[in-house]
PDB file of C-alpha atoms in Angstrom:
ATOM      1  CA  MET A 144     -62.853 -64.827 -27.555  1.00 45.00           C
ATOM      2  CA  ASN A 145     -65.078 -61.866 -28.468  1.00 56.00           C
ATOM      3  CA  GLU A 146     -64.379 -59.660 -31.200  1.00 62.00           C
ATOM      4  CA  ILE A 147     -63.690 -56.090 -30.362  1.00 65.00           C
ATOM      5  CA  ASN A 148     -66.063 -53.583 -31.958  1.00 70.00           C
ATOM      6  CA  PHE A 149     -64.461 -50.559 -33.250  1.00 74.00           C
ATOM      7  CA  LEU A 150     -67.578 -49.000 -34.308  1.00 77.00           C
ATOM      8  CA  PRO A 151     -68.160 -46.796 -31.360  1.00 77.00           C
ATOM      9  CA  LEU A 152     -64.742 -45.083 -32.044  1.00 81.00           C
ATOM     10  CA  SER A 153     -66.035 -43.875 -35.415  1.00 85.00           C
ATOM     11  CA  GLY A 154     -66.954 -40.494 -33.731  1.00 85.00           C
ATOM     12  CA  ILE A 155     -62.994 -39.937 -33.123  1.00 88.00           C
ATOM     13  CA  ALA A 156     -62.585 -40.214 -36.963  1.00 88.00           C
ATOM     14  CA  VAL A 157     -65.374 -37.508 -37.638  1.00 88.00           C
ATOM     15  CA  ILE A 158     -63.829 -35.182 -35.089  1.00 88.00           C
ATOM     16  CA  VAL A 159     -60.282 -35.615 -36.624  1.00 89.00           C
ATOM     17  CA  LEU A 160     -61.746 -35.059 -40.206  1.00 90.00           C
ATOM     18  CA  GLY A 161     -63.925 -32.429 -39.362  1.00 87.00           C
ATOM     19  CA  PHE A 162     -61.143 -30.347 -37.450  1.00 84.00           C
ATOM     20  CA  ALA A 163     -58.544 -31.115 -40.260  1.00 87.00           C
ATOM     21  CA  MET A 164     -61.216 -29.599 -42.840  1.00 87.00           C
ATOM     22  CA  ARG A 165     -61.852 -26.609 -40.484  1.00 82.00           C
ATOM     23  CA  PHE A 166     -65.418 -27.297 -40.285  1.00 83.00           C
ATOM     24  CA  ASN A 167     -67.435 -25.629 -37.485  1.00 78.00           C
ATOM     25  CA  PRO A 168     -66.357 -27.164 -34.381  1.00 76.00           C
ATOM     26  CA  LEU A 169     -69.863 -27.177 -32.768  1.00 73.00           C
ATOM     27  CA  LEU A 170     -71.023 -28.875 -35.950  1.00 82.00           C
ATOM     28  CA  VAL A 171     -68.248 -31.325 -35.837  1.00 85.00           C
ATOM     29  CA  VAL A 172     -68.614 -32.426 -32.355  1.00 82.00           C
ATOM     30  CA  THR A 173     -72.339 -32.635 -32.647  1.00 83.00           C
ATOM     31  CA  ALA A 174     -71.948 -34.831 -35.869  1.00 87.00           C
ATOM     32  CA  ALA A 175     -69.540 -37.100 -33.813  1.00 87.00           C
ATOM     33  CA  GLY A 176     -72.011 -37.456 -31.270  1.00 85.00           C
ATOM     34  CA  LEU A 177     -74.767 -38.601 -33.708  1.00 87.00           C
ATOM     35  CA  VAL A 178     -72.293 -40.931 -35.453  1.00 88.00           C
ATOM     36  CA  THR A 179     -71.250 -42.489 -32.203  1.00 87.00           C
ATOM     37  CA  GLY A 180     -74.906 -42.993 -31.111  1.00 85.00           C
ATOM     38  CA  PHE A 181     -75.855 -44.621 -34.235  1.00 86.00           C
ATOM     39  CA  ALA A 182     -72.845 -46.828 -33.994  1.00 85.00           C
ATOM     40  CA  VAL A 183     -73.760 -48.135 -30.562  1.00 83.00           C
ATOM     41  CA  GLY A 184     -77.375 -48.803 -31.766  1.00 84.00           C
ATOM     42  CA  ILE A 185     -79.088 -46.058 -29.766  1.00 85.00           C
ATOM     43  CA  ASP A 186     -82.617 -44.885 -31.200  1.00 83.00           C
ATOM     44  CA  PHE A 187     -82.722 -41.646 -32.801  1.00 83.00           C
ATOM     45  CA  ILE A 188     -85.449 -40.073 -30.388  1.00 85.00           C
ATOM     46  CA  ALA A 189     -83.458 -41.480 -27.357  1.00 85.00           C
ATOM     47  CA  LEU A 190     -80.195 -40.023 -28.979  1.00 82.00           C
ATOM     48  CA  ILE A 191     -81.820 -36.612 -29.385  1.00 82.00           C
ATOM     49  CA  ALA A 192     -83.430 -36.727 -25.707  1.00 82.00           C
ATOM     50  CA  THR A 193     -79.853 -37.507 -24.586  1.00 80.00           C
ATOM     51  CA  PHE A 194     -78.487 -34.403 -26.301  1.00 75.00           C
ATOM     52  CA  GLY A 195     -81.129 -32.326 -24.666  1.00 75.00           C
ATOM     53  CA  GLU A 196     -80.763 -33.848 -21.242  1.00 74.00           C
ATOM     54  CA  LYS A 197     -76.923 -33.137 -21.338  1.00 68.00           C
ATOM     55  CA  PHE A 198     -77.512 -29.645 -22.695  1.00 67.00           C
ATOM     56  CA  MET A 199     -79.871 -28.897 -19.950  1.00 62.00           C
ATOM     57  CA  ASN A 200     -77.527 -30.127 -17.287  1.00 60.00           C
ATOM     58  CA  SER A 201     -74.752 -28.084 -18.517  1.00 57.00           C
ATOM     59  CA  ARG A 202     -76.439 -25.080 -19.843  1.00 54.00           C
ATOM     60  CA  GLN A 203     -74.319 -22.572 -17.934  1.00 53.00           C
ATOM     61  CA  LEU A 204     -71.432 -23.755 -20.654  1.00 54.00           C
ATOM     62  CA  ALA A 205     -73.507 -21.805 -23.327  1.00 55.00           C
ATOM     63  CA  SER A 206     -73.339 -18.628 -21.162  1.00 57.00           C
ATOM     64  CA  PHE A 207     -70.317 -17.476 -23.092  1.00 56.00           C
ATOM     65  CA  LEU A 208     -72.518 -16.742 -26.065  1.00 58.00           C
ATOM     66  CA  LEU A 209     -74.023 -13.824 -24.082  1.00 61.00           C
ATOM     67  CA  ILE A 210     -70.386 -12.554 -23.408  1.00 62.00           C
ATOM     68  CA  LEU A 211     -69.400 -12.474 -26.976  1.00 60.00           C
ATOM     69  CA  PRO A 212     -71.559  -9.876 -28.140  1.00 64.00           C
ATOM     70  CA  VAL A 213     -70.987  -7.695 -25.293  1.00 62.00           C
ATOM     71  CA  ILE A 214     -67.393  -7.849 -25.741  1.00 62.00           C
ATOM     72  CA  ALA A 215     -67.673  -6.986 -29.264  1.00 65.00           C
ATOM     73  CA  ILE A 216     -69.617  -3.898 -28.635  1.00 66.00           C
ATOM     74  CA  LEU A 217     -67.163  -2.522 -26.183  1.00 63.00           C
ATOM     75  CA  GLU A 218     -64.281  -3.175 -28.706  1.00 62.00           C
ATOM     76  CA  ARG A 219     -66.425  -1.461 -31.281  1.00 67.00           C
ATOM     77  CA  TYR A 220     -66.534   1.428 -29.124  1.00 61.00           C
ATOM     78  CA  GLY A 221     -62.958   1.677 -28.282  1.00 68.00           C
ATOM     79  CA  LEU A 222     -62.186  -0.720 -25.465  1.00 66.00           C
ATOM     80  CA  GLN A 223     -58.607  -1.536 -26.544  1.00 67.00           C
ATOM     81  CA  GLN A 224     -57.760   1.882 -27.462  1.00 72.00           C
ATOM     82  CA  ARG A 225     -58.828   2.948 -23.791  1.00 71.00           C
ATOM     83  CA  ALA A 226     -56.897   0.219 -22.411  1.00 69.00           C
ATOM     84  CA  LYS A 227     -53.735   1.178 -24.209  1.00 69.00           C
ATOM     85  CA  THR A 228     -54.099   5.041 -23.160  1.00 72.00           C
ATOM     86  CA  TRP A 229     -54.693   4.080 -19.508  1.00 68.00           C
ATOM     87  CA  VAL A 230     -51.747   1.956 -19.391  1.00 72.00           C
ATOM     88  CA  ALA A 231     -49.582   4.562 -21.150  1.00 68.00           C
ATOM     89  CA  SER A 232     -50.459   7.017 -18.458  1.00 71.00           C
ATOM     90  CA  ILE A 233     -49.168   4.761 -15.682  1.00 71.00           C
ATOM     91  CA  LYS A 234     -45.455   5.339 -14.687  1.00 74.00           C
ATOM     92  CA  GLY A 235     -43.246   2.212 -14.608  1.00 77.00           C
ATOM     93  CA  ALA A 236     -45.837   0.100 -16.185  1.00 82.00           C
ATOM     94  CA  THR A 237     -44.058  -2.594 -18.391  1.00 88.00           C
ATOM     95  CA  THR A 238     -45.291  -5.765 -20.224  1.00 90.00           C
ATOM     96  CA  SER A 239     -43.679  -8.048 -17.958  1.00 92.00           C
ATOM     97  CA  ARG A 240     -45.276  -6.315 -14.752  1.00 91.00           C
ATOM     98  CA  ILE A 241     -48.673  -6.204 -16.259  1.00 91.00           C
ATOM     99  CA  LEU A 242     -48.374  -9.943 -17.148  1.00 93.00           C
ATOM    100  CA  SER A 243     -46.979 -10.970 -13.887  1.00 94.00           C
ATOM    101  CA  ILE A 244     -49.643  -9.260 -12.047  1.00 93.00           C
ATOM    102  CA  TYR A 245     -52.461 -10.983 -14.109  1.00 93.00           C
ATOM    103  CA  PHE A 246     -50.839 -14.198 -13.605  1.00 95.00           C
ATOM    104  CA  VAL A 247     -50.884 -14.222  -9.865  1.00 94.00           C
ATOM    105  CA  VAL A 248     -54.529 -12.804  -9.699  1.00 93.00           C
ATOM    106  CA  ARG A 249     -55.583 -15.403 -12.322  1.00 93.00           C
ATOM    107  CA  GLU A 250     -54.070 -18.343 -10.481  1.00 93.00           C
ATOM    108  CA  CYS A 251     -55.399 -17.170  -7.082  1.00 92.00           C
ATOM    109  CA  ALA A 252     -58.899 -16.627  -8.374  1.00 90.00           C
ATOM    110  CA  ALA A 253     -58.729 -20.244 -10.146  1.00 89.00           C
ATOM    111  CA  ALA A 254     -57.612 -21.751  -6.820  1.00 89.00           C
ATOM    112  CA  LEU A 255     -60.616 -20.345  -5.112  1.00 88.00           C
ATOM    113  CA  GLY A 256     -63.327 -21.467  -7.833  1.00 84.00           C
ATOM    114  CA  LEU A 257     -63.447 -18.353  -9.750  1.00 85.00           C
ATOM    115  CA  ILE A 258     -62.634 -19.769 -13.011  1.00 82.00           C
ATOM    116  CA  ASN A 259     -65.019 -17.854 -15.221  1.00 78.00           C
ATOM    117  CA  LEU A 260     -63.909 -14.532 -13.531  1.00 79.00           C
ATOM    118  CA  ALA A 261     -61.724 -13.735 -16.446  1.00 82.00           C
ATOM    119  CA  GLY A 262     -60.727 -15.672 -19.706  1.00 83.00           C
ATOM    120  CA  GLN A 263     -59.358 -15.491 -23.178  1.00 83.00           C
ATOM    121  CA  ALA A 264     -62.429 -13.805 -24.887  1.00 77.00           C
ATOM    122  CA  GLN A 265     -63.620 -11.588 -22.028  1.00 79.00           C
ATOM    123  CA  THR A 266     -60.376 -10.477 -20.624  1.00 84.00           C
ATOM    124  CA  VAL A 267     -57.188 -11.590 -22.529  1.00 88.00           C
ATOM    125  CA  ARG A 268     -58.254 -10.381 -26.081  1.00 83.00           C
ATOM    126  CA  PRO A 269     -59.969  -7.145 -25.132  1.00 82.00           C
ATOM    127  CA  LEU A 270     -57.841  -5.800 -22.279  1.00 84.00           C
ATOM    128  CA  LEU A 271     -54.918  -7.814 -21.152  1.00 88.00           C
ATOM    129  CA  ALA A 272     -53.229  -8.063 -24.707  1.00 88.00           C
ATOM    130  CA  PRO A 273     -53.842  -4.367 -25.608  1.00 87.00           C
ATOM    131  CA  MET A 274     -52.535  -3.360 -22.222  1.00 87.00           C
ATOM    132  CA  ALA A 275     -49.427  -5.282 -22.368  1.00 90.00           C
ATOM    133  CA  VAL A 276     -48.742  -4.071 -26.112  1.00 89.00           C
ATOM    134  CA  GLY A 277     -49.392  -0.530 -24.763  1.00 86.00           C
ATOM    135  CA  ALA A 278     -46.822  -0.574 -22.166  1.00 88.00           C
ATOM    136  CA  ALA A 279     -44.388  -1.912 -24.709  1.00 89.00           C
ATOM    137  CA  ALA A 280     -45.178   0.737 -27.229  1.00 86.00           C
ATOM    138  CA  ASN A 281     -44.870   3.419 -24.526  1.00 85.00           C
ATOM    139  CA  LEU A 282     -41.386   2.351 -24.053  1.00 85.00           C
ATOM    140  CA  TYR A 283     -40.088   1.380 -27.215  1.00 85.00           C
ATOM    141  CA  GLY A 284     -42.101   3.276 -29.765  1.00 84.00           C
ATOM    142  CA  ASP A 285     -44.198   1.829 -32.575  1.00 85.00           C
ATOM    143  CA  LEU A 286     -43.811  -1.949 -32.503  1.00 87.00           C
ATOM    144  CA  PRO A 287     -43.225  -4.518 -35.502  1.00 88.00           C
ATOM    145  CA  GLN A 288     -46.267  -6.791 -35.980  1.00 89.00           C
ATOM    146  CA  ALA A 289     -43.976  -9.826 -34.890  1.00 89.00           C
ATOM    147  CA  VAL A 290     -43.515  -8.275 -31.545  1.00 90.00           C
ATOM    148  CA  LYS A 291     -47.155  -7.388 -31.163  1.00 90.00           C
ATOM    149  CA  ASP A 292     -48.016 -11.142 -32.028  1.00 92.00           C
ATOM    150  CA  MET A 293     -45.476 -12.426 -29.526  1.00 93.00           C
ATOM    151  CA  ILE A 294     -46.862 -10.310 -26.429  1.00 93.00           C
ATOM    152  CA  GLY A 295     -50.502 -11.308 -27.330  1.00 92.00           C
ATOM    153  CA  ALA A 296     -49.255 -15.063 -27.518  1.00 93.00           C
ATOM    154  CA  HIS A 297     -47.727 -14.455 -23.789  1.00 94.00           C
ATOM    155  CA  ALA A 298     -50.922 -12.951 -22.610  1.00 93.00           C
ATOM    156  CA  ALA A 299     -52.975 -15.792 -23.720  1.00 93.00           C
ATOM    157  CA  ALA A 300     -50.274 -18.374 -22.082  1.00 93.00           C
ATOM    158  CA  CYS A 301     -50.695 -16.458 -18.858  1.00 94.00           C
ATOM    159  CA  ASP A 302     -54.357 -17.108 -18.851  1.00 93.00           C
ATOM    160  CA  ASN A 303     -54.088 -20.752 -19.667  1.00 93.00           C
ATOM    161  CA  ILE A 304     -51.227 -21.574 -17.435  1.00 93.00           C
ATOM    162  CA  ALA A 305     -52.723 -19.780 -14.362  1.00 93.00           C
ATOM    163  CA  VAL A 306     -55.981 -21.473 -14.826  1.00 91.00           C
ATOM    164  CA  PHE A 307     -54.558 -25.012 -15.343  1.00 89.00           C
ATOM    165  CA  PHE A 308     -52.515 -25.183 -12.252  1.00 91.00           C
ATOM    166  CA  GLY A 309     -54.744 -22.975 -10.168  1.00 89.00           C
ATOM    167  CA  GLU A 310     -58.020 -24.832 -10.583  1.00 87.00           C
ATOM    168  CA  ASP A 311     -56.892 -28.338  -9.353  1.00 84.00           C
ATOM    169  CA  ILE A 312     -56.560 -26.639  -5.693  1.00 86.00           C
ATOM    170  CA  PHE A 313     -60.317 -26.095  -5.783  1.00 83.00           C
ATOM    171  CA  ILE A 314     -61.722 -29.287  -4.452  1.00 76.00           C
ATOM    172  CA  ALA A 315     -65.155 -28.889  -6.228  1.00 71.00           C
ATOM    173  CA  PHE A 316     -63.519 -28.602  -9.650  1.00 72.00           C
ATOM    174  CA  GLY A 317     -64.703 -31.287 -11.858  1.00 71.00           C
ATOM    175  CA  ALA A 318     -61.213 -32.661 -12.621  1.00 72.00           C
ATOM    176  CA  VAL A 319     -60.503 -33.119  -8.926  1.00 75.00           C
ATOM    177  CA  LEU A 320     -63.946 -34.999  -8.349  1.00 75.00           C
ATOM    178  CA  LEU A 321     -62.942 -37.049 -11.252  1.00 76.00           C
ATOM    179  CA  MET A 322     -59.757 -38.214  -9.902  1.00 77.00           C
ATOM    180  CA  ASP A 323     -61.410 -38.860  -6.692  1.00 76.00           C
ATOM    181  CA  ALA A 324     -63.947 -41.128  -8.218  1.00 78.00           C
ATOM    182  CA  PHE A 325     -61.316 -42.771 -10.380  1.00 77.00           C
ATOM    183  CA  LEU A 326     -59.267 -43.578  -7.425  1.00 77.00           C
ATOM    184  CA  LYS A 327     -62.207 -45.036  -5.452  1.00 77.00           C
ATOM    185  CA  GLU A 328     -63.342 -47.096  -8.331  1.00 77.00           C
ATOM    186  CA  ASN A 329     -59.991 -48.678  -8.352  1.00 77.00           C
ATOM    187  CA  GLY A 330     -59.829 -49.772  -4.906  1.00 79.00           C
ATOM    188  CA  ILE A 331     -57.532 -46.827  -3.631  1.00 77.00           C
ATOM    189  CA  ALA A 332     -59.045 -45.619  -0.247  1.00 75.00           C
ATOM    190  CA  GLY A 333     -58.132 -43.103   1.796  1.00 76.00           C
ATOM    191  CA  ILE A 334     -57.930 -40.161  -0.693  1.00 77.00           C
ATOM    192  CA  GLU A 335     -60.460 -37.300  -0.518  1.00 79.00           C
ATOM    193  CA  PRO A 336     -60.801 -34.384  -2.973  1.00 78.00           C
ATOM    194  CA  LEU A 337     -59.206 -32.308  -0.042  1.00 80.00           C
ATOM    195  CA  HIS A 338     -56.047 -34.282  -0.231  1.00 81.00           C
ATOM    196  CA  ILE A 339     -56.035 -33.700  -4.040  1.00 79.00           C
ATOM    197  CA  GLY A 340     -56.326 -30.248  -3.652  1.00 82.00           C
ATOM    198  CA  LEU A 341     -53.597 -29.864  -0.919  1.00 86.00           C
ATOM    199  CA  TRP A 342     -51.220 -31.822  -3.229  1.00 85.00           C
ATOM    200  CA  ALA A 343     -51.816 -29.583  -6.115  1.00 86.00           C
ATOM    201  CA  ILE A 344     -50.781 -26.525  -4.149  1.00 90.00           C
ATOM    202  CA  PRO A 345     -46.902 -27.250  -4.505  1.00 92.00           C
ATOM    203  CA  THR A 346     -47.370 -27.706  -8.228  1.00 92.00           C
ATOM    204  CA  ALA A 347     -49.257 -24.479  -8.659  1.00 92.00           C
ATOM    205  CA  ILE A 348     -46.373 -22.572  -6.663  1.00 94.00           C
ATOM    206  CA  ALA A 349     -43.830 -24.160  -9.079  1.00 94.00           C
ATOM    207  CA  ALA A 350     -45.622 -23.079 -11.955  1.00 93.00           C
ATOM    208  CA  LEU A 351     -45.992 -19.749 -10.476  1.00 94.00           C
ATOM    209  CA  VAL A 352     -42.163 -19.126  -9.724  1.00 95.00           C
ATOM    210  CA  VAL A 353     -41.369 -20.685 -13.200  1.00 95.00           C
ATOM    211  CA  HIS A 354     -43.571 -18.460 -15.238  1.00 94.00           C
ATOM    212  CA  LEU A 355     -42.725 -15.224 -13.227  1.00 94.00           C
ATOM    213  CA  PHE A 356     -39.117 -15.912 -14.020  1.00 95.00           C
ATOM    214  CA  ARG A 357     -40.009 -16.274 -17.659  1.00 93.00           C
ATOM    215  CA  LEU A 358     -42.092 -13.066 -17.460  1.00 92.00           C
ATOM    216  CA  ALA A 359     -39.083 -11.294 -15.758  1.00 91.00           C
ATOM    217  CA  ARG A 360     -36.945 -12.307 -18.785  1.00 92.00           C
ATOM    218  CA  PHE A 361     -39.617 -11.274 -21.310  1.00 92.00           C
ATOM    219  CA  GLU A 362     -38.778  -7.623 -21.274  1.00 89.00           C
ATOM    220  CA  ALA A 363     -35.314  -8.430 -22.669  1.00 90.00           C
ATOM    221  CA  LYS A 364     -36.758 -10.629 -25.221  1.00 91.00           C
ATOM    222  CA  ILE A 365     -39.153  -7.912 -26.273  1.00 90.00           C
ATOM    223  CA  ARG A 366     -35.838  -5.536 -26.811  1.00 90.00           C
ATOM    224  CA  THR A 367     -34.048  -8.223 -28.579  1.00 91.00           C
ATOM    225  CA  GLU A 368     -37.010  -8.984 -30.981  1.00 90.00           C
ATOM    226  CA  ILE A 369     -37.525  -5.388 -31.621  1.00 88.00           C
ATOM    227  CA  ALA A 370     -33.808  -4.928 -32.513  1.00 88.00           C
ATOM    228  CA  ARG A 371     -33.775  -7.734 -34.873  1.00 88.00           C
ATOM    229  CA  CYS A 372     -36.952  -6.569 -36.603  1.00 84.00           C
ATOM    230  CA  GLN A 373     -35.303  -3.219 -37.080  1.00 82.00           C
ATOM    231  CA  GLN A 374     -32.265  -4.767 -38.470  1.00 85.00           C
ATOM    232  CA  GLN A 375     -34.209  -6.847 -40.866  1.00 83.00           C
ATOM    233  CA  THR A 376     -35.917  -3.729 -42.077  1.00 78.00           C
ATOM    234  CA  LYS A 377     -32.594  -1.866 -42.483  1.00 80.00           C
ATOM    235  CA  GLN A 378     -31.216  -4.563 -44.484  1.00 80.00           C
ATOM    236  CA  ALA A 379     -34.421  -4.919 -46.799  1.00 75.00           C
ATOM    237  CA  SER A 380     -34.212  -1.091 -47.310  1.00 73.00           C
ATOM    238  CA  ALA A 381     -30.562  -1.138 -48.227  1.00 68.00           C
ATOM    239  CA  THR A 382     -31.169  -4.017 -50.508  1.00 71.00           C
ATOM    240  CA  ASP A 383     -34.052  -2.218 -52.191  1.00 65.00           C
ATOM    241  CA  ASP A 384     -31.720   1.011 -52.547  1.00 59.00           C
ATOM    242  CA  SER A 385     -29.049  -1.213 -54.131  1.00 62.00           C
ATOM    243  CA  THR A 386     -31.193  -2.587 -56.715  1.00 64.00           C
ATOM    244  CA  THR A 387     -32.787   0.744 -57.639  1.00 64.00           C
ATOM    245  CA  MET A 388     -29.419   2.138 -58.155  1.00 60.00           C
ATOM    246  CA  PHE A 389     -28.248  -0.883 -60.135  1.00 56.00           C
ATOM    247  CA  GLU A 390     -31.371  -0.658 -62.427  1.00 59.00           C
ATOM    248  CA  GLU A 391     -30.856   3.170 -62.843  1.00 59.00           C
ATOM    249  CA  GLY A 392     -27.128   2.535 -63.927  1.00 60.00           C
ATOM    250  CA  SER A 393     -28.169   0.030 -66.392  1.00 57.00           C
ATOM    251  CA  LEU A 394     -30.659   2.233 -67.938  1.00 55.00           C
TER     252      LEU A 394
END
């Protein structure tokens, strides 16, 4: 019986250790690839050539490096503030409505293959989250930091969930093609990418209905969280006043 060689799995240990120690993710993944390559006996020159070949085949993945400086410049010159001001001028704008509209548009765009049309870096952080926070501030006044963080988390979740369930409908998406290849390699015939995309539609619709229901209840959750934070502030203030009076009485 042949012995199992676990050395090729050493790259996984490098990734776990690197992320646990909070090293740069790009360096961690690169180091894991080098360790795995050496573990399976790939020559150093061939390994570097493989890195270069894979990078050239997927160099569009590095396009986000061009987006980040643009977003940073826009934020420096008041993009978030302008988004908040614009939302504050719209009557009837609420956090739930803004997030619901974005979710529908994002999932439909992902279903058409427009996955990079929006995203966390280029849309959620500089536009969607400030707009959602601005709508809540327009209704309830100054928001506690906990409420702002909660709204930002829901904005990020809208983007992730919409893309996750919408992209499987697009038959040219990599995951769909991977599933199709896997089924054919295992002798399961008669399944085409179109079939996978069609069967993804009910799941995407279910995710849309469930998340829109959650967002409809989100406005009440914001009010509850604001009231809770205000109550905690009052209790802390009352405690400080009592402590001050006690110290003054002792003196």
